[in-house]
XYZ file of C-alpha atoms in Angstrom:
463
model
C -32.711 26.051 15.182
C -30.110 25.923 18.063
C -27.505 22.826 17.704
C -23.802 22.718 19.550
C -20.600 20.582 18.576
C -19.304 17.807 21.104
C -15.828 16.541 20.038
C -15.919 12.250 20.756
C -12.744 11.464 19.230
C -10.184 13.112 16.346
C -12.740 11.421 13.828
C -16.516 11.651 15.163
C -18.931 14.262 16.843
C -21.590 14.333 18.956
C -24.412 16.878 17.141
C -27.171 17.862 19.967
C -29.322 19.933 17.909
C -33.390 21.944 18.882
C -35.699 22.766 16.635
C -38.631 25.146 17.391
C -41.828 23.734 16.325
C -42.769 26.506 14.439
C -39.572 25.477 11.666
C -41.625 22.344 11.025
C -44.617 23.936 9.449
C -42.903 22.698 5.894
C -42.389 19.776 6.917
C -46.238 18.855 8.609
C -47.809 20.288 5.969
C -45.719 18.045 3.505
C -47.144 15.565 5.234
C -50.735 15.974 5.749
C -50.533 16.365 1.947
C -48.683 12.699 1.537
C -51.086 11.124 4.035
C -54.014 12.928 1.804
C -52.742 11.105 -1.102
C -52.155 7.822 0.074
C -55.801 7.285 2.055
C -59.731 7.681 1.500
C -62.211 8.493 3.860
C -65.853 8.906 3.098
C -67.961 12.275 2.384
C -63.977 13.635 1.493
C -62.891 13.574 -1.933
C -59.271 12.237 -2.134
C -56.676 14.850 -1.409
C -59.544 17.154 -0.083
C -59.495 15.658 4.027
C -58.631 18.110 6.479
C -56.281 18.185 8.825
C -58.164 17.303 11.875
C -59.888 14.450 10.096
C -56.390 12.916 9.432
C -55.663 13.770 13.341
C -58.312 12.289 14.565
C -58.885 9.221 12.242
C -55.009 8.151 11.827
C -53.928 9.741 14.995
C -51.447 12.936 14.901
C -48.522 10.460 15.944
C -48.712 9.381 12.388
C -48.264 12.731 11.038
C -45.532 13.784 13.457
C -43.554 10.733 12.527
C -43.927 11.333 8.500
C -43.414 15.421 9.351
C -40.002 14.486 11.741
C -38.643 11.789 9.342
C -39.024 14.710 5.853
C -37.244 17.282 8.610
C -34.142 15.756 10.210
C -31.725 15.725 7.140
C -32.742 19.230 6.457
C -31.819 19.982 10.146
C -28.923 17.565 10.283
C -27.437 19.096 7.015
C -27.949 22.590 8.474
C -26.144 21.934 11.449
C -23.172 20.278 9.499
C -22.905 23.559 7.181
C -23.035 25.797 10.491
C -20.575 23.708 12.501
C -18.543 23.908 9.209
C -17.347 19.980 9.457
C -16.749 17.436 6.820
C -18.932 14.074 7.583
C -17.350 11.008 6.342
C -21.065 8.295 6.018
C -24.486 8.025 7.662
C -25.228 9.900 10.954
C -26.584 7.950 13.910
C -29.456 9.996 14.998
C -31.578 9.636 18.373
C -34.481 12.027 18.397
C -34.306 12.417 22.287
C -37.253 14.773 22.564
C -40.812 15.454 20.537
C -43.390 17.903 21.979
C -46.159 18.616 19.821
C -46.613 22.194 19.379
C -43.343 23.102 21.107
C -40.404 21.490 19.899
C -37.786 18.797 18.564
C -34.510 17.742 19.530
C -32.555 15.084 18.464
C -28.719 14.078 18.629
C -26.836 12.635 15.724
C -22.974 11.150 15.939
C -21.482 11.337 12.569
C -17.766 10.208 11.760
C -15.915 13.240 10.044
C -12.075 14.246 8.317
C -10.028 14.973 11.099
C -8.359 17.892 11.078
C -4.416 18.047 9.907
C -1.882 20.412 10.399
C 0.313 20.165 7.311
C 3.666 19.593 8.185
C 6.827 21.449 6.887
C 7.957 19.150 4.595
C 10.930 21.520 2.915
C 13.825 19.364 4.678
C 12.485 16.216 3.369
C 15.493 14.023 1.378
C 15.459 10.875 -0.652
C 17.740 9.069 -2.753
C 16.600 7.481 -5.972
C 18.150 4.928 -8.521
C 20.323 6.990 -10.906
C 19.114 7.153 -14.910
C 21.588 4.767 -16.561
C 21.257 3.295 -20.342
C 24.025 0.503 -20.798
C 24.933 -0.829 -24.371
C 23.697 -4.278 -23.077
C 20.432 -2.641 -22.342
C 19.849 -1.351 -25.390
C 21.162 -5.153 -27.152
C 19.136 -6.820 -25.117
C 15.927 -4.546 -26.204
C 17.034 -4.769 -29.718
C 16.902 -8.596 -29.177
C 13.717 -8.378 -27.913
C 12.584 -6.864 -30.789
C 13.975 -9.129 -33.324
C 12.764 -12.087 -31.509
C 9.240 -10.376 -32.714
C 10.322 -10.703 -36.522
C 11.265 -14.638 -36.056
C 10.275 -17.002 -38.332
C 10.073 -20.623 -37.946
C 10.186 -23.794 -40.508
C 9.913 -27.452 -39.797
C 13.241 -29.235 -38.901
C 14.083 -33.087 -39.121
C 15.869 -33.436 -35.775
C 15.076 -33.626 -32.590
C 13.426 -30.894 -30.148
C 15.625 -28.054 -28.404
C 14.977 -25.000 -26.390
C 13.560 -22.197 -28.341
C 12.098 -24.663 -31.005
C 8.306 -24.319 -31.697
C 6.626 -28.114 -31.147
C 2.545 -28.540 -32.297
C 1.665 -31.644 -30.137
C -1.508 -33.736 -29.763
C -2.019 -34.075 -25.055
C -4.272 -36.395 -23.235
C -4.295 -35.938 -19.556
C -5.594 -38.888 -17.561
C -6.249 -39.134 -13.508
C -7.133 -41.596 -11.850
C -6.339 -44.043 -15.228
C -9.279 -42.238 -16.998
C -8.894 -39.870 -20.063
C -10.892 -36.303 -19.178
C -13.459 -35.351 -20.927
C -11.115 -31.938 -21.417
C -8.237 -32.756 -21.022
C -7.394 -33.907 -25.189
C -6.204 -31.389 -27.235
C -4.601 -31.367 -30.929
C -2.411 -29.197 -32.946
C -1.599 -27.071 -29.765
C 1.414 -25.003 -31.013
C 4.255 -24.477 -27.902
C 7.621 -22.900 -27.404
C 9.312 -24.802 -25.699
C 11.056 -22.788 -22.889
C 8.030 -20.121 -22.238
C 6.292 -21.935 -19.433
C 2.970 -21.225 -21.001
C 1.710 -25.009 -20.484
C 1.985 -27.431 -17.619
C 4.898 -27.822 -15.513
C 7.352 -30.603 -16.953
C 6.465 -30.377 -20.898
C 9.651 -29.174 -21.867
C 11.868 -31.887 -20.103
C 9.406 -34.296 -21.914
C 9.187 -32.847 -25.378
C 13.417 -31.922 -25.432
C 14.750 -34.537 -27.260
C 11.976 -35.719 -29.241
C 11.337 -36.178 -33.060
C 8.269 -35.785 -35.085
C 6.368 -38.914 -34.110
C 7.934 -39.259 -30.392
C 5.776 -39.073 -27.607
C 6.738 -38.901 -23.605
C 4.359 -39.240 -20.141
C 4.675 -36.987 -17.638
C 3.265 -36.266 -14.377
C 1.661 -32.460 -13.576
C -0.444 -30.338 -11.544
C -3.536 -29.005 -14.246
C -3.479 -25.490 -13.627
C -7.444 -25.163 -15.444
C -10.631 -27.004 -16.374
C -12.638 -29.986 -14.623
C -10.059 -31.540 -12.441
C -8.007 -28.247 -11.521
C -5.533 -28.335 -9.372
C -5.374 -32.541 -9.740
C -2.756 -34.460 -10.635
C -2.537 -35.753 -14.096
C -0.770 -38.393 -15.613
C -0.262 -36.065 -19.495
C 0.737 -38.318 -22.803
C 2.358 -35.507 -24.825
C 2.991 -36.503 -28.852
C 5.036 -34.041 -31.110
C 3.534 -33.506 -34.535
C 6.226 -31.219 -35.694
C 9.656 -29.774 -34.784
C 10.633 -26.018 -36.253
C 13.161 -23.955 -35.477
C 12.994 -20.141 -34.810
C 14.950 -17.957 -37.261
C 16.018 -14.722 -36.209
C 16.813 -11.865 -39.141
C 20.146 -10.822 -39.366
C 20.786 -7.725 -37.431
C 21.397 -5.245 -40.312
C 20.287 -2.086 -41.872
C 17.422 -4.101 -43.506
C 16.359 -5.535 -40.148
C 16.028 -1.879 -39.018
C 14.677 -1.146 -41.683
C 11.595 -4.035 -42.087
C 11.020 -3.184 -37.589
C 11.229 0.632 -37.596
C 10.903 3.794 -39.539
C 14.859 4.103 -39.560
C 17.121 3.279 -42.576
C 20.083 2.006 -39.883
C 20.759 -0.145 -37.336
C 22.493 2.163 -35.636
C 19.167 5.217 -35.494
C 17.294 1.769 -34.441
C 19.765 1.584 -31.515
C 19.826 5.249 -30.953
C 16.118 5.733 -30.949
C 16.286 2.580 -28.479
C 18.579 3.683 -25.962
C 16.585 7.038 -26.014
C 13.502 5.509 -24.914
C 14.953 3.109 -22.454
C 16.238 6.412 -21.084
C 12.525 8.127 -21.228
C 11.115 4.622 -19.156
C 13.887 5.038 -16.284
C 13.581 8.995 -16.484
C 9.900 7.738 -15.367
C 10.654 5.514 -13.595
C 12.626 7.833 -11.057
C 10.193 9.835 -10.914
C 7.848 7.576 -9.791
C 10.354 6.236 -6.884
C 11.349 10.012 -6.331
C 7.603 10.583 -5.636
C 6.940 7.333 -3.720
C 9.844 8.114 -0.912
C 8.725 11.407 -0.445
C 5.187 10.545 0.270
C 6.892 7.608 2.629
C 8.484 10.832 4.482
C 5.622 13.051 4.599
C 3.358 10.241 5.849
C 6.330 9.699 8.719
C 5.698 13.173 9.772
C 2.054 13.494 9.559
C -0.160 13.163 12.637
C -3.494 11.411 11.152
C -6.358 9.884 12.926
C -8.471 7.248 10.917
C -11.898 6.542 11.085
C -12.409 3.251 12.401
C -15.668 2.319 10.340
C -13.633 3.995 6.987
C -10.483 1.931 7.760
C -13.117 -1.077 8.380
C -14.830 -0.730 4.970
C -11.465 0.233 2.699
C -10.091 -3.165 4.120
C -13.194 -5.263 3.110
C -13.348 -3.052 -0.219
C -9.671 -4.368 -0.856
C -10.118 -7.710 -0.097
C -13.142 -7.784 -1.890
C -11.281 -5.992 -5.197
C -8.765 -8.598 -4.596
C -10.758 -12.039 -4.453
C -13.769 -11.140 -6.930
C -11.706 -8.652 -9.591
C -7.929 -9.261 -9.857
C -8.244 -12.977 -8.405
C -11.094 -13.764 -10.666
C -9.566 -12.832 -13.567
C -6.558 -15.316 -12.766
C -9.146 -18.242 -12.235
C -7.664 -18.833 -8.332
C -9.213 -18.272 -5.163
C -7.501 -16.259 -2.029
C -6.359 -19.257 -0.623
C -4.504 -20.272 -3.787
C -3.128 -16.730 -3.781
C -1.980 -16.961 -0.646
C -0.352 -20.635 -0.876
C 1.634 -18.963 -4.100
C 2.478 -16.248 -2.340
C 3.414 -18.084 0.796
C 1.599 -16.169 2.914
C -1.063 -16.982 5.841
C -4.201 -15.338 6.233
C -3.184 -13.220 9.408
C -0.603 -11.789 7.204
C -2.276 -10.899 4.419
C -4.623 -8.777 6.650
C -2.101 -7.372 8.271
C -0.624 -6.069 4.973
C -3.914 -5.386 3.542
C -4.634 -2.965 6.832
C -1.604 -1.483 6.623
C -1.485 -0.431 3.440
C -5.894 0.645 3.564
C -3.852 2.947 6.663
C -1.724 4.043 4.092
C -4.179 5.098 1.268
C -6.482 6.800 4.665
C -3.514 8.976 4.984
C -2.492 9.528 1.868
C -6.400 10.800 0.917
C -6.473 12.906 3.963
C -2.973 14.860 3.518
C -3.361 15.826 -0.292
C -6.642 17.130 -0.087
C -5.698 18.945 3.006
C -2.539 19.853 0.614
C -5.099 20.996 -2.209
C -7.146 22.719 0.261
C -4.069 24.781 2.107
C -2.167 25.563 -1.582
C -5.198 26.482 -3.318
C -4.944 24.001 -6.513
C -7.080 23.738 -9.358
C -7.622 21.060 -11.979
C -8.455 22.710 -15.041
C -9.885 20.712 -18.130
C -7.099 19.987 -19.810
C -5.311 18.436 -16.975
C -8.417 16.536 -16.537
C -8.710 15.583 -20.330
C -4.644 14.275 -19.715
C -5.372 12.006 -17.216
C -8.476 10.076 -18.204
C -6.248 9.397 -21.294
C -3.666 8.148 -19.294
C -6.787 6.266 -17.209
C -8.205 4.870 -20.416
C -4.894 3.634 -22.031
C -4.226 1.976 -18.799
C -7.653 0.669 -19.082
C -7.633 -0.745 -22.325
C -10.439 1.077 -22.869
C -10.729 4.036 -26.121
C -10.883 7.546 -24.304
C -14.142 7.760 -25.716
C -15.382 4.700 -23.766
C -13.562 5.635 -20.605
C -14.900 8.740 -20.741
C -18.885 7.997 -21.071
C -18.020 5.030 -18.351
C -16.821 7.562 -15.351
C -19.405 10.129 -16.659
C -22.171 7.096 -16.253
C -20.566 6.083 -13.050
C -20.632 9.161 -11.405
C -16.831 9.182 -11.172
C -15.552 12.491 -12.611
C -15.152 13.766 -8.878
C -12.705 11.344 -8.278
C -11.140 11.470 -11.634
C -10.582 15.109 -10.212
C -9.499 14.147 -6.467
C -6.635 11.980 -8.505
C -5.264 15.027 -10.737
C -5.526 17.675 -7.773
C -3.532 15.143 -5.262
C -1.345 14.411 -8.022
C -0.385 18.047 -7.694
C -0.315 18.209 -3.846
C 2.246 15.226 -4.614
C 4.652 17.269 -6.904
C 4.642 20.151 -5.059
C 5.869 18.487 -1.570
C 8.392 16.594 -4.312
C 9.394 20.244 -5.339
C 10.359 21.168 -1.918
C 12.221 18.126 -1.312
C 16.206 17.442 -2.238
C 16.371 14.180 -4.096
C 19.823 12.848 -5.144
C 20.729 9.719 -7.450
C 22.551 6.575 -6.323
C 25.785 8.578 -8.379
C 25.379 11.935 -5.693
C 23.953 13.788 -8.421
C 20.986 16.365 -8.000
C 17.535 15.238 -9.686
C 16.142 17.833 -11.567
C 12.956 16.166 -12.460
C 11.231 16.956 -15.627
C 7.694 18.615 -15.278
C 5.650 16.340 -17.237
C 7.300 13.242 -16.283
C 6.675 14.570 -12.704
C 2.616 15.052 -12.241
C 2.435 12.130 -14.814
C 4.377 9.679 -12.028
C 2.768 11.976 -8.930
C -0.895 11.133 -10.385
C -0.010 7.208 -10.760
C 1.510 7.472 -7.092
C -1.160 9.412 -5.410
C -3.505 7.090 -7.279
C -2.176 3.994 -6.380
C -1.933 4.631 -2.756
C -5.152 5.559 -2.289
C -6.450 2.907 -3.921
C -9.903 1.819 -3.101
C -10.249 3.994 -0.116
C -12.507 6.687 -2.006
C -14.657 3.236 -3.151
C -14.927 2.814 0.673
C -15.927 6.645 1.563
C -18.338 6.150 -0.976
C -19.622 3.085 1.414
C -20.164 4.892 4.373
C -21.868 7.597 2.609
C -24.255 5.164 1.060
């Protein structure tokens, strides 16, 4: 087999590759023994016709075709390994010339990873948000957590912010009551937003026993998105009691004796969350700056299917789950369509990159993912999942997906060690000396996150 390399474009080839006829012996005998199989003809006994029989009673076109279609990926493949390339989907192959008994050629234009020279990336600099615990953070976390030891009990007055109301709704439009739209006993705080829009102006104020109308958009069920005409009556009125903040508050919350460890051990992990936190914007600026100095072509059918593979993540997944459709989306978030796809394409260009320069990175520094590494991250994968790491872990083996579980970890590295190079200062001037863990940790969720669904859309053009 002869085959030679014509460049097209950064991201596809031309393959032009000849076959002697004598390489397809495998191949024609595979398939006089198929087409033995799969017919009858009399005085033979099945599997027993000979070769000439099948010629001349099917014709030897018939056997050429079945022969040619078991050869070309064997050919194809060969011709990728010897032209040492990296295909990205299908090839489109054109057999251009069949002679029986002398030989077969055939082209085949295949899109592939364009090459990338790995730019020196020692003089990038970025400037991150500097790691700073106020005493009103760590109140206001303390608060939080005290708010999750309230207690309520019923109170004869009327209804304020904070109080928890249990009210009876109807919700009528058009004058007629919904078949779903009554509910009893529903218990609300008034001030979390978690109903419709206008309950709290109409419930502030009342009793036990007071009811108020109101007029609101219903955000679920039969008549979504109608306007309702909602008769809201208040059962009961109780008021939220916080516990005293106190060494017995600390005490009932946490595993300290004191309020003051409670604050201490609080202002150390608000510390630990913005410790990750700049790491995570550390790593996201300097993959801003590499991708600024890159030179990367992009596949136009790969760019074509990690768009749709976005948008289709984003309507039927995320969307779904919320109950709205992408034009509700895009109303909320006051966007039109042509600018939604022109995010969506810019950041699919983004994640192309981002693929494309860490594995080149991974390639060029040699890295490894060894199993522990591995075991860390589908932990982190599964927490983030909801999932046990048991679960998780017999889903991606199931799936197929321990490759990219891999591809995540290794760029993760290619991330931190282009953050290594780079000088990163806080908003205070101050040198970040980022802590190792907290590093790959943030450099896998950033690497991750960029690339996104593109390896979903690789997969697509390799399907």
């Amino acid at each position: 087999m002869k085959s030679a390399v014509e460049t097209l474009n950064p991201t596809r080839v031309r393959l032009t590759v000849e076959v002697p006829f004598e390489e397809l012996k495998d191949s024609l005998d595979a398939a006089y023994k198929k087409i033995n199989q799969q017919v009858t003809v009399k005085g033979f006994r099945k599997g027993k016709i000979p070769a000439r029989v099948i010629d001349q009673r099917f014709g030897r076109g018939a056997v050429l075709e079945e022969a040619v279609n078991d050869a070309l990926p064997k050919f194809y493949t060969e011709a990728i390994n010897e032209a040492e390339l990296n295909p990205l989907g299908q090839p489109e192959v054109d057999i251009t010339e069949l002679k029986d008994g002398e030989t077969l050629n055939f082209t085949a234009e295949v899109d592939i990873r364009p090459a990338i020279e790995i730019p020196d990336y020692s003089g990038i600099e970025v400037t991150v948000d500097a790691v700073e615990v106020s005493d009103e953070d760590v109140e206001k976390s303390v608060e939080q957590l005290r708010e999750r030891f309230a207690s309520t009990s019923p109170v004869e007055r009327a209804a304020e912010d904070g109080d928890v109301v249990t009210i009876d709704l109807q919700a009528k439009v058009d004058g007629e009551v919904l078949e779903d739209g009554v509910a009893e006993g529903v218990s609300y705080t008034i001030g979390s937003g978690e109903l419709l829009e206008g309950i709290d102006e109409a419930v502030k104020g009342l009793e036990a026993g007071g009811e108020a109308t109101f007029t609101s958009e219903l955000k679920g069920g039969s008549a979504e998105g109608k306007e309702a005409e909602v008769t809201v009556k208040v059962t009961q009125v109780a008021a939220r009691e916080l516990p005293a903040l106190d060494d017995d508050f600390a005490q009932l919350a946490s595993e300290f004796d004191t309020l003051d460890e409670l604050k201490a051990d609080s202002r150390k992990r608000l510390e630990n969350m913005k410790q990750y936190d700049q790491a995570t914007q550390a790593q996201e600026r300097v993959l801003d700056e590499l991708l600024k100095l890159a030179e990367v072509p992009i596949p136009e059918k790969l760019l074509a299917d990690e768009i749709q593979t976005r948008k289709h993540n984003l309507e039927h997944h995320q969307l779904g789950q919320m109950g709205i459709d992408l034009a509700k989306y895009l109303e909320i978030q006051g966007k039109t369509e042509e600018e939604f796809t022109a995010e969506t394409e810019e950041q699919a260009v983004k994640g192309i990159k981002t693929q494309f320069i860490l594995d080149e990175l991974v390639n060029k520094e040699k890295l490894n993912v060894n199993q522990e590494e591995l075991t860390e991250h589908l932990m982190r994968r599964a927490q983030s999942s909801g999932m046990s790491p048991d679960q998780f872990a017999q889903a991606v083996v199931e799936g197929g997906q321990v490759p990219m579980l891999v591809g995540e970890v290794a760029r993760g590295k290619a991330l931190a060690v282009v953050v290594e190079a780079a000088k990163v200062t806080d908003t205070n001037g101050e040198v970040v000396d980022l802590e190792d863990d907290a590093e790959d940790e943030a450099a896998e969720a950033v690497a991750a996150e960029a690339v996104a669904a593109e390896a979903e859309a690789e997969e697509k053009t390799e399907a």
